[in-house]
């Protein structure tokens, strides 16, 4: 009796040692373990490149999204810099969300204050990140959005990381950082009613974005 | 002298002028002999049916429940019908061994062993169905409340299907223990009779070293009584719980408060029918007609009449309530006008004919004591009780509350195959049992042999209640004590004379001593004044002398002194040595 317990213990130990850490473990009747439906990023022979995630048809527009009209070149940049305005209300809420997103996506290079002294720059992993108050660049709401959308020089596009609304929220925060670096007074928060008067024409677009 | 009174109205339970030895021989014969051709033929058929059923089970489990004839309306049919049927059959065994024990029914002793075996084998068959009717039987262990890695996800204790798990497993284990403890003295009997070393070994293991001592028997009786006391509520509760599978539902025809007692009565009804079927064959095949007499069969038929009457009353009640309730849904239940005239009319009438009409014939004593008729009725009852469960389950489900879900059920060959397989499995087990187990509890039969054996009953009848039912061992004539004493005395005188050279040799070996230095030899174990006297006559006076003695000297002493306490002498040398040192 004593031995049988010992043998059982040994058996259990030796069986459990069959599990290999470099491989997924054994399963007992994996009835609904493998998906019958296609999972987003799975491999499947039926698709081109055997990848489930396919691109939508060129030129199609999905609900709650509008194409960005400015082209990805210098003319587009200039045009956006000149005329593109932030459709979001300059509210505390939007700014706060913008700050969160900025600290996630932007601060490693641009620095928390937007002075171009991010962690990677300090570590000298990358060089040549300008501060937002750079006179030569003289960034505006439109140019910031354009750059975030398409990327510029060594900076990549962030359109796949953030939604349009989130990009505009970050835009507000970047402009705030710029103002702080330049020592300008803080911009007053706008209330909802004030916005209605000012940005009547962009309201429709915002509704579309928030949806 | 003890006298015994038994009412003369009682018929003998053991016929054929049997003695204790005859009982042993009769019961051991099937085990000690070889199986005949007929046994092998029947066994092969049963085994084939079992294997066929096993194939059907494997097919079902590996392919899916869809191979059965179930549909979305009738989700239980043959599976649960057979389950309830087999559980019901199993109930007679425990009733016979437990309830009849509590009621001190002596006639149970010839049938209880086989009835309990039947219980166990039937419950094994029943236990198959809850597993194989599962969609995913490999996860059946989830019905057990085991601590687990799903945040210790447990079972819901509200479902009668879970109660079934506890009921059936408890029932099987208690029945098994009850049966096995009863088997211990009988296995010991087979062990003690076995001639082949292999058989002796096997039955030696099975009998757990039973030696039949007084204390063992006392405890055996206590355990039997306690287990009988436990098994009786178990019998009632197990089939009650099975009936809850239906009675706690909202299905018209199922939702009925009469089900618990009615199912239990039906279980005993069908169980006794199965006992009759089996024992009528077994008494013939194994030559046990002197133990399972026509009176036994008649008594079991009486139980069938009683329980059949209860079941019949329940049918009438159900039929009446279906009408009396005024609920339109009750028009289609298994015992209603709708059922009698609907698409399942044949199932309805099969139930009525098999369970009420045919068993009524047993009210006639002539029919009750007719073995052939009993056999036929017992089979008819088992068919009828199968239909009872089928009707309850399928008829009530087929016409539920929404007419758009009304459906019919027709079984597939897999449904039928599994049922046949369980019958085959049952008989495989029972046939193996009947050739390797003592099919009658010989120890119990022996306990009633002198009360109820026809030999002893006849003796009491002829010679009165005070007749001695046993033989004393033949007494030796008492010896003539005076002569014996005289002989002894003369022997004592002879000792010294006869010893002659032997005494001198002894003294030479152990050393001389005289009366002046004598020790108290009486302190040696087994030595009294008489023996001391004799030793002194030889010349043995001191401990020192005795401690010098070896086996050889004791041998001489043995020759010198007759009636020598030999068993004690082996201690003398040591004792003398110790006394000498003091």
PDB file of N, CA and C in Angstrom, chain B residues 468-561:
ATOM      1  N   UNK B 468     -34.309 -34.523  19.820  1.00  0.00           N
ATOM      2  CA  UNK B 468     -32.949 -34.005  19.671  1.00  0.00           C
ATOM      3  C   UNK B 468     -32.595 -33.973  18.190  1.00  0.00           C
ATOM      4  N   UNK B 469     -32.212 -32.777  17.688  1.00  0.00           N
ATOM      5  CA  UNK B 469     -31.943 -32.649  16.265  1.00  0.00           C
ATOM      6  C   UNK B 469     -30.452 -32.791  15.961  1.00  0.00           C
ATOM      7  N   UNK B 470     -29.732 -33.257  16.965  1.00  0.00           N
ATOM      8  CA  UNK B 470     -28.297 -33.399  16.734  1.00  0.00           C
ATOM      9  C   UNK B 470     -27.840 -34.673  17.409  1.00  0.00           C
ATOM     10  N   UNK B 471     -26.671 -35.179  17.050  1.00  0.00           N
ATOM     11  CA  UNK B 471     -26.112 -36.380  17.676  1.00  0.00           C
ATOM     12  C   UNK B 471     -24.948 -35.979  18.555  1.00  0.00           C
ATOM     13  N   UNK B 472     -24.974 -36.481  19.797  1.00  0.00           N
ATOM     14  CA  UNK B 472     -23.818 -36.225  20.659  1.00  0.00           C
ATOM     15  C   UNK B 472     -22.686 -37.148  20.232  1.00  0.00           C
ATOM     16  N   UNK B 473     -21.451 -36.738  20.423  1.00  0.00           N
ATOM     17  CA  UNK B 473     -20.356 -37.660  20.145  1.00  0.00           C
ATOM     18  C   UNK B 473     -20.465 -38.881  21.068  1.00  0.00           C
ATOM     19  N   UNK B 474     -20.096 -40.055  20.537  1.00  0.00           N
ATOM     20  CA  UNK B 474     -20.242 -41.303  21.329  1.00  0.00           C
ATOM     21  C   UNK B 474     -19.399 -41.209  22.599  1.00  0.00           C
ATOM     22  N   UNK B 475     -20.061 -41.501  23.773  1.00  0.00           N
ATOM     23  CA  UNK B 475     -19.344 -41.318  25.035  1.00  0.00           C
ATOM     24  C   UNK B 475     -18.512 -42.563  25.379  1.00  0.00           C
ATOM     25  N   UNK B 476     -17.293 -42.308  25.827  1.00  0.00           N
ATOM     26  CA  UNK B 476     -16.447 -43.411  26.306  1.00  0.00           C
ATOM     27  C   UNK B 476     -16.984 -43.832  27.685  1.00  0.00           C
ATOM     28  N   UNK B 477     -16.947 -45.149  28.017  1.00  0.00           N
ATOM     29  CA  UNK B 477     -17.326 -45.556  29.373  1.00  0.00           C
ATOM     30  C   UNK B 477     -16.338 -44.969  30.381  1.00  0.00           C
ATOM     31  N   UNK B 478     -16.879 -44.535  31.507  1.00  0.00           N
ATOM     32  CA  UNK B 478     -16.002 -43.897  32.492  1.00  0.00           C
ATOM     33  C   UNK B 478     -15.008 -44.921  33.054  1.00  0.00           C
ATOM     34  N   UNK B 479     -13.776 -44.508  33.254  1.00  0.00           N
ATOM     35  CA  UNK B 479     -12.772 -45.442  33.783  1.00  0.00           C
ATOM     36  C   UNK B 479     -13.054 -45.776  35.255  1.00  0.00           C
ATOM     37  N   UNK B 480     -12.565 -46.926  35.666  1.00  0.00           N
ATOM     38  CA  UNK B 480     -12.713 -47.350  37.078  1.00  0.00           C
ATOM     39  C   UNK B 480     -11.625 -46.664  37.899  1.00  0.00           C
ATOM     40  N   UNK B 481     -12.011 -45.635  38.624  1.00  0.00           N
ATOM     41  CA  UNK B 481     -11.007 -44.783  39.267  1.00  0.00           C
ATOM     42  C   UNK B 481     -10.211 -45.509  40.343  1.00  0.00           C
ATOM     43  N   UNK B 482     -10.919 -46.355  41.119  1.00  0.00           N
ATOM     44  CA  UNK B 482     -10.218 -47.044  42.219  1.00  0.00           C
ATOM     45  C   UNK B 482      -9.082 -47.903  41.690  1.00  0.00           C
ATOM     46  N   UNK B 483      -9.408 -48.603  40.580  1.00  0.00           N
ATOM     47  CA  UNK B 483      -8.415 -49.487  39.986  1.00  0.00           C
ATOM     48  C   UNK B 483      -7.231 -48.672  39.474  1.00  0.00           C
ATOM     49  N   UNK B 484      -7.573 -47.547  38.928  1.00  0.00           N
ATOM     50  CA  UNK B 484      -6.547 -46.676  38.343  1.00  0.00           C
ATOM     51  C   UNK B 484      -5.587 -46.192  39.413  1.00  0.00           C
ATOM     52  N   UNK B 485      -6.156 -45.813  40.553  1.00  0.00           N
ATOM     53  CA  UNK B 485      -5.310 -45.305  41.634  1.00  0.00           C
ATOM     54  C   UNK B 485      -4.394 -46.400  42.155  1.00  0.00           C
ATOM     55  N   UNK B 486      -4.987 -47.565  42.256  1.00  0.00           N
ATOM     56  CA  UNK B 486      -4.186 -48.693  42.741  1.00  0.00           C
ATOM     57  C   UNK B 486      -3.022 -48.974  41.801  1.00  0.00           C
ATOM     58  N   UNK B 487      -3.323 -48.900  40.502  1.00  0.00           N
ATOM     59  CA  UNK B 487      -2.282 -49.141  39.500  1.00  0.00           C
ATOM     60  C   UNK B 487      -1.164 -48.129  39.626  1.00  0.00           C
ATOM     61  N   UNK B 488      -1.602 -46.881  39.790  1.00  0.00           N
ATOM     62  CA  UNK B 488      -0.609 -45.815  39.890  1.00  0.00           C
ATOM     63  C   UNK B 488       0.328 -46.045  41.066  1.00  0.00           C
ATOM     64  N   UNK B 489      -0.271 -46.424  42.165  1.00  0.00           N
ATOM     65  CA  UNK B 489       0.542 -46.620  43.365  1.00  0.00           C
ATOM     66  C   UNK B 489       1.561 -47.722  43.158  1.00  0.00           C
ATOM     67  N   UNK B 490       1.090 -48.786  42.549  1.00  0.00           N
ATOM     68  CA  UNK B 490       2.019 -49.898  42.321  1.00  0.00           C
ATOM     69  C   UNK B 490       3.113 -49.479  41.341  1.00  0.00           C
ATOM     70  N   UNK B 491       2.720 -48.618  40.374  1.00  0.00           N
ATOM     71  CA  UNK B 491       3.731 -48.139  39.421  1.00  0.00           C
ATOM     72  C   UNK B 491       4.821 -47.359  40.122  1.00  0.00           C
ATOM     73  N   UNK B 492       4.368 -46.528  41.051  1.00  0.00           N
ATOM     74  CA  UNK B 492       5.339 -45.704  41.774  1.00  0.00           C
ATOM     75  C   UNK B 492       6.396 -46.560  42.455  1.00  0.00           C
ATOM     76  N   UNK B 493       5.925 -47.660  43.004  1.00  0.00           N
ATOM     77  CA  UNK B 493       6.883 -48.547  43.673  1.00  0.00           C
ATOM     78  C   UNK B 493       7.824 -49.168  42.657  1.00  0.00           C
ATOM     79  N   UNK B 494       7.249 -49.404  41.483  1.00  0.00           N
ATOM     80  CA  UNK B 494       8.053 -50.071  40.466  1.00  0.00           C
ATOM     81  C   UNK B 494       9.177 -49.219  39.937  1.00  0.00           C
ATOM     82  N   UNK B 495       8.918 -47.897  39.975  1.00  0.00           N
ATOM     83  CA  UNK B 495       9.821 -46.993  39.267  1.00  0.00           C
ATOM     84  C   UNK B 495      11.276 -47.307  39.525  1.00  0.00           C
ATOM     85  N   UNK B 496      11.602 -47.337  40.779  1.00  0.00           N
ATOM     86  CA  UNK B 496      13.010 -47.492  41.119  1.00  0.00           C
ATOM     87  C   UNK B 496      13.541 -48.851  40.684  1.00  0.00           C
ATOM     88  N   UNK B 497      12.691 -49.864  40.916  1.00  0.00           N
ATOM     89  CA  UNK B 497      13.142 -51.209  40.570  1.00  0.00           C
ATOM     90  C   UNK B 497      13.402 -51.340  39.078  1.00  0.00           C
ATOM     91  N   UNK B 498      12.399 -50.814  38.285  1.00  0.00           N
ATOM     92  CA  UNK B 498      12.520 -50.972  36.835  1.00  0.00           C
ATOM     93  C   UNK B 498      13.656 -50.174  36.252  1.00  0.00           C
ATOM     94  N   UNK B 499      13.859 -49.018  36.860  1.00  0.00           N
ATOM     95  CA  UNK B 499      14.811 -48.085  36.244  1.00  0.00           C
ATOM     96  C   UNK B 499      16.190 -48.711  36.111  1.00  0.00           C
ATOM     97  N   UNK B 500      16.606 -49.422  37.125  1.00  0.00           N
ATOM     98  CA  UNK B 500      17.868 -50.138  37.058  1.00  0.00           C
ATOM     99  C   UNK B 500      18.998 -49.275  36.579  1.00  0.00           C
ATOM    100  N   UNK B 501      19.537 -49.679  35.449  1.00  0.00           N
ATOM    101  CA  UNK B 501      20.712 -49.008  34.916  1.00  0.00           C
ATOM    102  C   UNK B 501      20.445 -47.587  34.448  1.00  0.00           C
ATOM    103  N   UNK B 502      19.207 -47.320  34.010  1.00  0.00           N
ATOM    104  CA  UNK B 502      18.905 -46.007  33.440  1.00  0.00           C
ATOM    105  C   UNK B 502      19.091 -44.895  34.455  1.00  0.00           C
ATOM    106  N   UNK B 503      18.577 -45.107  35.675  1.00  0.00           N
ATOM    107  CA  UNK B 503      18.676 -44.084  36.712  1.00  0.00           C
ATOM    108  C   UNK B 503      20.133 -43.785  37.025  1.00  0.00           C
ATOM    109  N   UNK B 504      20.909 -44.851  37.089  1.00  0.00           N
ATOM    110  CA  UNK B 504      22.330 -44.651  37.390  1.00  0.00           C
ATOM    111  C   UNK B 504      23.015 -43.841  36.307  1.00  0.00           C
ATOM    112  N   UNK B 505      22.636 -44.154  35.049  1.00  0.00           N
ATOM    113  CA  UNK B 505      23.211 -43.440  33.915  1.00  0.00           C
ATOM    114  C   UNK B 505      22.878 -41.945  34.002  1.00  0.00           C
ATOM    115  N   UNK B 506      21.616 -41.692  34.356  1.00  0.00           N
ATOM    116  CA  UNK B 506      21.160 -40.297  34.448  1.00  0.00           C
ATOM    117  C   UNK B 506      21.965 -39.554  35.501  1.00  0.00           C
ATOM    118  N   UNK B 507      22.094 -40.194  36.655  1.00  0.00           N
ATOM    119  CA  UNK B 507      22.805 -39.534  37.760  1.00  0.00           C
ATOM    120  C   UNK B 507      24.261 -39.321  37.383  1.00  0.00           C
ATOM    121  N   UNK B 508      24.781 -40.273  36.639  1.00  0.00           N
ATOM    122  CA  UNK B 508      26.180 -40.149  36.184  1.00  0.00           C
ATOM    123  C   UNK B 508      26.348 -38.892  35.320  1.00  0.00           C
ATOM    124  N   UNK B 509      25.334 -38.649  34.485  1.00  0.00           N
ATOM    125  CA  UNK B 509      25.426 -37.504  33.555  1.00  0.00           C
ATOM    126  C   UNK B 509      25.238 -36.168  34.249  1.00  0.00           C
ATOM    127  N   UNK B 510      24.346 -36.139  35.235  1.00  0.00           N
ATOM    128  CA  UNK B 510      24.005 -34.822  35.790  1.00  0.00           C
ATOM    129  C   UNK B 510      24.656 -34.570  37.143  1.00  0.00           C
ATOM    130  N   UNK B 511      25.295 -35.505  37.666  1.00  0.00           N
ATOM    131  CA  UNK B 511      25.988 -35.293  38.938  1.00  0.00           C
ATOM    132  C   UNK B 511      25.184 -35.806  40.124  1.00  0.00           C
ATOM    133  N   UNK B 512      25.892 -36.245  41.121  1.00  0.00           N
ATOM    134  CA  UNK B 512      25.250 -36.845  42.273  1.00  0.00           C
ATOM    135  C   UNK B 512      24.851 -35.780  43.288  1.00  0.00           C
ATOM    136  N   UNK B 513      23.783 -36.097  44.016  1.00  0.00           N
ATOM    137  CA  UNK B 513      23.391 -35.214  45.110  1.00  0.00           C
ATOM    138  C   UNK B 513      22.677 -36.051  46.152  1.00  0.00           C
ATOM    139  N   UNK B 514      22.542 -35.493  47.327  1.00  0.00           N
ATOM    140  CA  UNK B 514      21.882 -36.268  48.377  1.00  0.00           C
ATOM    141  C   UNK B 514      20.767 -35.456  48.999  1.00  0.00           C
ATOM    142  N   UNK B 515      19.992 -36.100  49.844  1.00  0.00           N
ATOM    143  CA  UNK B 515      18.818 -35.462  50.444  1.00  0.00           C
ATOM    144  C   UNK B 515      19.196 -34.252  51.278  1.00  0.00           C
ATOM    145  N   UNK B 516      20.403 -34.254  51.816  1.00  0.00           N
ATOM    146  CA  UNK B 516      20.812 -33.145  52.694  1.00  0.00           C
ATOM    147  C   UNK B 516      20.852 -31.799  51.945  1.00  0.00           C
ATOM    148  N   UNK B 517      21.260 -31.813  50.678  1.00  0.00           N
ATOM    149  CA  UNK B 517      21.382 -30.548  49.935  1.00  0.00           C
ATOM    150  C   UNK B 517      20.178 -30.307  49.007  1.00  0.00           C
ATOM    151  N   UNK B 518      19.094 -31.051  49.225  1.00  0.00           N
ATOM    152  CA  UNK B 518      17.966 -30.991  48.278  1.00  0.00           C
ATOM    153  C   UNK B 518      17.362 -29.577  48.164  1.00  0.00           C
ATOM    154  N   UNK B 519      17.012 -29.208  46.943  1.00  0.00           N
ATOM    155  CA  UNK B 519      16.279 -27.956  46.701  1.00  0.00           C
ATOM    156  C   UNK B 519      14.790 -28.248  46.611  1.00  0.00           C
ATOM    157  N   UNK B 520      14.011 -27.181  46.607  1.00  0.00           N
ATOM    158  CA  UNK B 520      12.561 -27.333  46.497  1.00  0.00           C
ATOM    159  C   UNK B 520      12.182 -27.470  45.014  1.00  0.00           C
ATOM    160  N   UNK B 521      12.128 -28.699  44.536  1.00  0.00           N
ATOM    161  CA  UNK B 521      11.862 -28.923  43.108  1.00  0.00           C
ATOM    162  C   UNK B 521      10.442 -28.523  42.705  1.00  0.00           C
ATOM    163  N   UNK B 522       9.576 -28.367  43.707  1.00  0.00           N
ATOM    164  CA  UNK B 522       8.187 -27.999  43.403  1.00  0.00           C
ATOM    165  C   UNK B 522       8.085 -26.621  42.728  1.00  0.00           C
ATOM    166  N   UNK B 523       9.167 -25.862  42.839  1.00  0.00           N
ATOM    167  CA  UNK B 523       9.136 -24.527  42.217  1.00  0.00           C
ATOM    168  C   UNK B 523       9.281 -24.583  40.703  1.00  0.00           C
ATOM    169  N   UNK B 524       9.655 -25.722  40.202  1.00  0.00           N
ATOM    170  CA  UNK B 524       9.705 -25.887  38.749  1.00  0.00           C
ATOM    171  C   UNK B 524       8.278 -26.028  38.218  1.00  0.00           C
ATOM    172  N   UNK B 525       8.070 -25.555  36.994  1.00  0.00           N
ATOM    173  CA  UNK B 525       6.701 -25.575  36.474  1.00  0.00           C
ATOM    174  C   UNK B 525       6.264 -27.013  36.233  1.00  0.00           C
ATOM    175  N   UNK B 526       5.067 -27.310  36.679  1.00  0.00           N
ATOM    176  CA  UNK B 526       4.480 -28.632  36.466  1.00  0.00           C
ATOM    177  C   UNK B 526       4.906 -29.673  37.497  1.00  0.00           C
ATOM    178  N   UNK B 527       5.681 -29.279  38.454  1.00  0.00           N
ATOM    179  CA  UNK B 527       6.138 -30.263  39.444  1.00  0.00           C
ATOM    180  C   UNK B 527       5.335 -30.101  40.734  1.00  0.00           C
ATOM    181  N   UNK B 528       4.705 -31.191  41.112  1.00  0.00           N
ATOM    182  CA  UNK B 528       3.967 -31.192  42.372  1.00  0.00           C
ATOM    183  C   UNK B 528       4.689 -32.108  43.356  1.00  0.00           C
ATOM    184  N   UNK B 529       4.116 -32.301  44.510  1.00  0.00           N
ATOM    185  CA  UNK B 529       4.763 -33.155  45.524  1.00  0.00           C
ATOM    186  C   UNK B 529       5.010 -34.569  45.007  1.00  0.00           C
ATOM    187  N   UNK B 530       4.028 -35.097  44.198  1.00  0.00           N
ATOM    188  CA  UNK B 530       4.158 -36.473  43.720  1.00  0.00           C
ATOM    189  C   UNK B 530       5.355 -36.615  42.799  1.00  0.00           C
ATOM    190  N   UNK B 531       5.461 -35.667  41.882  1.00  0.00           N
ATOM    191  CA  UNK B 531       6.564 -35.732  40.918  1.00  0.00           C
ATOM    192  C   UNK B 531       7.906 -35.518  41.604  1.00  0.00           C
ATOM    193  N   UNK B 532       7.895 -34.626  42.604  1.00  0.00           N
ATOM    194  CA  UNK B 532       9.136 -34.384  43.353  1.00  0.00           C
ATOM    195  C   UNK B 532       9.599 -35.664  44.046  1.00  0.00           C
ATOM    196  N   UNK B 533       8.621 -36.339  44.573  1.00  0.00           N
ATOM    197  CA  UNK B 533       8.907 -37.606  45.253  1.00  0.00           C
ATOM    198  C   UNK B 533       9.587 -38.576  44.292  1.00  0.00           C
ATOM    199  N   UNK B 534       8.998 -38.654  43.066  1.00  0.00           N
ATOM    200  CA  UNK B 534       9.552 -39.576  42.077  1.00  0.00           C
ATOM    201  C   UNK B 534      10.972 -39.187  41.712  1.00  0.00           C
ATOM    202  N   UNK B 535      11.161 -37.890  41.470  1.00  0.00           N
ATOM    203  CA  UNK B 535      12.493 -37.406  41.092  1.00  0.00           C
ATOM    204  C   UNK B 535      13.513 -37.741  42.195  1.00  0.00           C
ATOM    205  N   UNK B 536      13.062 -37.547  43.433  1.00  0.00           N
ATOM    206  CA  UNK B 536      13.951 -37.842  44.556  1.00  0.00           C
ATOM    207  C   UNK B 536      14.321 -39.328  44.591  1.00  0.00           C
ATOM    208  N   UNK B 537      13.311 -40.152  44.249  1.00  0.00           N
ATOM    209  CA  UNK B 537      13.585 -41.587  44.238  1.00  0.00           C
ATOM    210  C   UNK B 537      14.685 -41.937  43.239  1.00  0.00           C
ATOM    211  N   UNK B 538      14.638 -41.248  42.099  1.00  0.00           N
ATOM    212  CA  UNK B 538      15.667 -41.508  41.082  1.00  0.00           C
ATOM    213  C   UNK B 538      17.027 -41.023  41.558  1.00  0.00           C
ATOM    214  N   UNK B 539      16.989 -39.965  42.363  1.00  0.00           N
ATOM    215  CA  UNK B 539      18.243 -39.407  42.841  1.00  0.00           C
ATOM    216  C   UNK B 539      18.455 -37.965  42.408  1.00  0.00           C
ATOM    217  N   UNK B 540      17.408 -37.362  41.869  1.00  0.00           N
ATOM    218  CA  UNK B 540      17.490 -35.957  41.465  1.00  0.00           C
ATOM    219  C   UNK B 540      16.996 -35.104  42.618  1.00  0.00           C
ATOM    220  N   UNK B 541      17.915 -34.294  43.181  1.00  0.00           N
ATOM    221  CA  UNK B 541      17.547 -33.498  44.339  1.00  0.00           C
ATOM    222  C   UNK B 541      17.692 -31.984  44.122  1.00  0.00           C
ATOM    223  N   UNK B 542      18.651 -31.585  43.283  1.00  0.00           N
ATOM    224  CA  UNK B 542      19.014 -30.156  43.245  1.00  0.00           C
ATOM    225  C   UNK B 542      18.715 -29.524  41.891  1.00  0.00           C
ATOM    226  N   UNK B 543      18.621 -28.173  41.945  1.00  0.00           N
ATOM    227  CA  UNK B 543      18.493 -27.394  40.718  1.00  0.00           C
ATOM    228  C   UNK B 543      19.702 -27.614  39.828  1.00  0.00           C
ATOM    229  N   UNK B 544      20.843 -27.728  40.492  1.00  0.00           N
ATOM    230  CA  UNK B 544      22.087 -27.892  39.751  1.00  0.00           C
ATOM    231  C   UNK B 544      22.024 -29.104  38.839  1.00  0.00           C
ATOM    232  N   UNK B 545      21.474 -30.177  39.392  1.00  0.00           N
ATOM    233  CA  UNK B 545      21.350 -31.391  38.582  1.00  0.00           C
ATOM    234  C   UNK B 545      20.469 -31.162  37.359  1.00  0.00           C
ATOM    235  N   UNK B 546      19.363 -30.508  37.605  1.00  0.00           N
ATOM    236  CA  UNK B 546      18.405 -30.314  36.507  1.00  0.00           C
ATOM    237  C   UNK B 546      18.963 -29.368  35.453  1.00  0.00           C
ATOM    238  N   UNK B 547      19.687 -28.337  35.916  1.00  0.00           N
ATOM    239  CA  UNK B 547      20.249 -27.401  34.934  1.00  0.00           C
ATOM    240  C   UNK B 547      21.300 -28.084  34.071  1.00  0.00           C
ATOM    241  N   UNK B 548      21.821 -29.208  34.555  1.00  0.00           N
ATOM    242  CA  UNK B 548      22.784 -29.962  33.736  1.00  0.00           C
ATOM    243  C   UNK B 548      22.117 -30.830  32.682  1.00  0.00           C
ATOM    244  N   UNK B 549      20.821 -30.978  32.785  1.00  0.00           N
ATOM    245  CA  UNK B 549      20.111 -31.877  31.881  1.00  0.00           C
ATOM    246  C   UNK B 549      20.057 -31.327  30.471  1.00  0.00           C
ATOM    247  N   UNK B 550      20.224 -32.224  29.525  1.00  0.00           N
ATOM    248  CA  UNK B 550      20.006 -31.864  28.117  1.00  0.00           C
ATOM    249  C   UNK B 550      18.845 -32.696  27.615  1.00  0.00           C
ATOM    250  N   UNK B 551      18.627 -32.631  26.341  1.00  0.00           N
ATOM    251  CA  UNK B 551      17.512 -33.367  25.751  1.00  0.00           C
ATOM    252  C   UNK B 551      17.642 -34.863  26.027  1.00  0.00           C
ATOM    253  N   UNK B 552      18.843 -35.318  25.955  1.00  0.00           N
ATOM    254  CA  UNK B 552      19.092 -36.750  26.156  1.00  0.00           C
ATOM    255  C   UNK B 552      18.673 -37.181  27.569  1.00  0.00           C
ATOM    256  N   UNK B 553      19.056 -36.386  28.551  1.00  0.00           N
ATOM    257  CA  UNK B 553      18.718 -36.719  29.933  1.00  0.00           C
ATOM    258  C   UNK B 553      17.213 -36.652  30.167  1.00  0.00           C
ATOM    259  N   UNK B 554      16.592 -35.656  29.527  1.00  0.00           N
ATOM    260  CA  UNK B 554      15.126 -35.570  29.659  1.00  0.00           C
ATOM    261  C   UNK B 554      14.482 -36.799  29.056  1.00  0.00           C
ATOM    262  N   UNK B 555      15.095 -37.304  27.977  1.00  0.00           N
ATOM    263  CA  UNK B 555      14.598 -38.530  27.348  1.00  0.00           C
ATOM    264  C   UNK B 555      14.631 -39.693  28.338  1.00  0.00           C
ATOM    265  N   UNK B 556      15.746 -39.791  29.023  1.00  0.00           N
ATOM    266  CA  UNK B 556      15.877 -40.869  30.013  1.00  0.00           C
ATOM    267  C   UNK B 556      14.837 -40.703  31.110  1.00  0.00           C
ATOM    268  N   UNK B 557      14.702 -39.454  31.566  1.00  0.00           N
ATOM    269  CA  UNK B 557      13.734 -39.138  32.606  1.00  0.00           C
ATOM    270  C   UNK B 557      12.334 -39.548  32.182  1.00  0.00           C
ATOM    271  N   UNK B 558      12.069 -39.297  30.884  1.00  0.00           N
ATOM    272  CA  UNK B 558      10.791 -39.642  30.292  1.00  0.00           C
ATOM    273  C   UNK B 558      10.540 -41.135  30.412  1.00  0.00           C
ATOM    274  N   UNK B 559      11.584 -41.883  30.143  1.00  0.00           N
ATOM    275  CA  UNK B 559      11.427 -43.348  30.224  1.00  0.00           C
ATOM    276  C   UNK B 559      11.243 -43.812  31.667  1.00  0.00           C
ATOM    277  N   UNK B 560      11.919 -43.135  32.557  1.00  0.00           N
ATOM    278  CA  UNK B 560      11.861 -43.538  33.966  1.00  0.00           C
ATOM    279  C   UNK B 560      10.506 -43.241  34.586  1.00  0.00           C
ATOM    280  N   UNK B 561       9.971 -42.108  34.243  1.00  0.00           N
ATOM    281  CA  UNK B 561       8.720 -41.694  34.882  1.00  0.00           C
ATOM    282  C   UNK B 561       7.619 -41.631  33.838  1.00  0.00           C
TER     283      UNK B 561
END
